[in-house]
């Protein structure tokens, strides 16, 4: 599974780096480092609704520190287990 976190200027201003750090921490905690890969991406085309992430082919907008744990549980953990 590949996850891209937008670090374009709009998403960057909305703390996309914190989202990425949290994602990497949760992946490590769950020992998913060999199956879930996080990388940065430049503008994913949904700036007004950022932070934007892409999980494989699915775009998810409105991501932040308040919902990244739920997104991880529902969209990432559930898909790989
Ligand atoms: S800057 Fe993130 S979607 Fe455009």
mmCIF file of C-alpha atoms and ligand atoms in Angstrom:
data_model
loop_
_atom_site.group_PDB
_atom_site.id
_atom_site.type_symbol
_atom_site.label_atom_id
_atom_site.label_comp_id
_atom_site.label_asym_id
_atom_site.label_seq_id
_atom_site.Cartn_x
_atom_site.Cartn_y
_atom_site.Cartn_z
ATOM 1 C CA UNK A 1 0.000 0.000 0.000
ATOM 2 C CA UNK A 2 1.310 3.419 -0.960
ATOM 3 C CA UNK A 3 0.299 6.587 0.846
ATOM 4 C CA UNK A 4 1.148 10.011 -0.463
ATOM 5 C CA UNK A 5 0.861 13.072 1.741
ATOM 6 C CA UNK A 6 0.601 16.384 -0.044
ATOM 7 C CA UNK A 7 3.278 18.843 0.940
ATOM 8 C CA UNK A 8 2.188 21.512 -1.505
ATOM 9 C CA UNK A 9 2.018 24.998 -0.028
ATOM 10 C CA UNK A 10 -1.651 24.913 0.969
ATOM 11 C CA UNK A 11 -1.425 21.518 2.655
ATOM 12 C CA UNK A 12 1.934 22.412 4.178
ATOM 13 C CA UNK A 13 0.301 25.395 5.870
ATOM 14 C CA UNK A 14 -2.312 23.022 7.275
ATOM 15 C CA UNK A 15 0.351 20.877 8.942
ATOM 16 C CA UNK A 16 0.806 18.136 6.399
ATOM 17 C CA UNK A 17 4.244 17.386 7.856
ATOM 18 C CA UNK A 18 2.663 16.647 11.235
ATOM 19 C CA UNK A 19 0.172 14.340 9.494
ATOM 20 C CA UNK A 20 3.043 12.549 7.778
ATOM 21 C CA UNK A 21 4.988 12.167 11.034
ATOM 22 C CA UNK A 22 1.923 10.740 12.754
ATOM 23 C CA UNK A 23 1.251 8.318 9.910
ATOM 24 C CA UNK A 24 4.848 7.077 10.013
ATOM 25 C CA UNK A 25 4.637 6.641 13.779
ATOM 26 C CA UNK A 26 1.426 4.599 13.541
ATOM 27 C CA UNK A 27 2.890 2.459 10.760
ATOM 28 C CA UNK A 28 5.942 1.763 12.909
ATOM 29 C CA UNK A 29 3.844 1.026 16.018
ATOM 30 C CA UNK A 30 1.853 -1.522 14.033
ATOM 31 C CA UNK A 31 4.957 -2.987 12.367
ATOM 32 C CA UNK A 32 3.645 -2.265 8.896
ATOM 33 C CA UNK A 33 6.852 -0.816 7.547
ATOM 34 C CA UNK A 34 7.241 -3.619 5.025
ATOM 35 C CA UNK A 35 3.772 -3.234 3.529
ATOM 36 C CA UNK A 36 2.697 0.402 3.921
ATOM 37 C CA UNK A 37 4.876 3.081 2.389
ATOM 38 C CA UNK A 38 4.491 6.807 3.011
ATOM 39 C CA UNK A 39 5.928 9.445 0.765
ATOM 40 C CA UNK A 40 5.364 13.070 0.049
ATOM 41 C CA UNK A 41 3.659 14.432 -3.020
ATOM 42 C CA UNK A 42 3.283 17.870 -4.436
ATOM 43 C CA UNK A 43 -0.136 19.338 -4.978
ATOM 44 C CA UNK A 44 -2.748 16.597 -5.348
ATOM 45 C CA UNK A 45 -5.250 19.072 -6.788
ATOM 46 C CA UNK A 46 -7.562 19.602 -3.812
ATOM 47 C CA UNK A 47 -5.856 22.552 -2.142
ATOM 48 C CA UNK A 48 -8.998 24.152 -0.730
ATOM 49 C CA UNK A 49 -9.891 20.906 1.058
ATOM 50 C CA UNK A 50 -6.438 19.924 2.363
ATOM 51 C CA UNK A 51 -4.601 18.362 3.937
ATOM 52 C CA UNK A 52 -4.922 15.942 1.061
ATOM 53 C CA UNK A 53 -3.565 12.413 1.097
ATOM 54 C CA UNK A 54 -3.763 9.609 -1.443
ATOM 55 C CA UNK A 55 -4.037 5.971 -0.389
ATOM 56 C CA UNK A 56 -3.247 3.917 -3.473
ATOM 57 C CA UNK A 57 -5.772 5.373 -5.963
ATOM 58 C CA UNK A 58 -8.096 6.979 -3.417
ATOM 59 C CA UNK A 59 -7.896 10.686 -2.599
ATOM 60 C CA UNK A 60 -8.866 11.735 0.925
ATOM 61 C CA UNK A 61 -9.233 15.401 1.788
ATOM 62 C CA UNK A 62 -9.669 17.252 5.041
ATOM 63 C CA UNK A 63 -7.024 15.226 6.824
ATOM 64 C CA UNK A 64 -5.577 16.585 10.040
ATOM 65 C CA UNK A 65 -4.336 15.621 13.462
ATOM 66 C CA UNK A 66 -7.952 15.289 14.592
ATOM 67 C CA UNK A 67 -8.848 12.503 12.169
ATOM 68 C CA UNK A 68 -5.622 10.858 11.006
ATOM 69 C CA UNK A 69 -5.890 8.122 13.667
ATOM 70 C CA UNK A 70 -9.407 7.213 12.482
ATOM 71 C CA UNK A 71 -8.320 7.260 8.839
ATOM 72 C CA UNK A 72 -5.406 4.996 9.743
ATOM 73 C CA UNK A 73 -7.714 2.540 11.510
ATOM 74 C CA UNK A 74 -10.468 2.531 8.884
ATOM 75 C CA UNK A 75 -8.593 2.872 5.609
ATOM 76 C CA UNK A 76 -5.119 1.528 6.237
ATOM 77 C CA UNK A 77 -5.106 -0.946 9.115
ATOM 78 C CA UNK A 78 -8.385 -2.512 8.022
ATOM 79 C CA UNK A 79 -7.088 -2.973 4.485
ATOM 80 C CA UNK A 80 -3.800 -4.642 5.346
ATOM 81 C CA UNK A 81 -4.975 -6.951 8.119
HETATM 82 S S1 LIG B 1 -1.418 21.845 -1.924
HETATM 83 FE FE1 LIG B 1 -2.208 19.945 -1.229
HETATM 84 S S2 LIG B 1 -3.785 19.523 -2.662
HETATM 85 FE FE2 LIG B 1 -2.871 21.316 -3.431
#
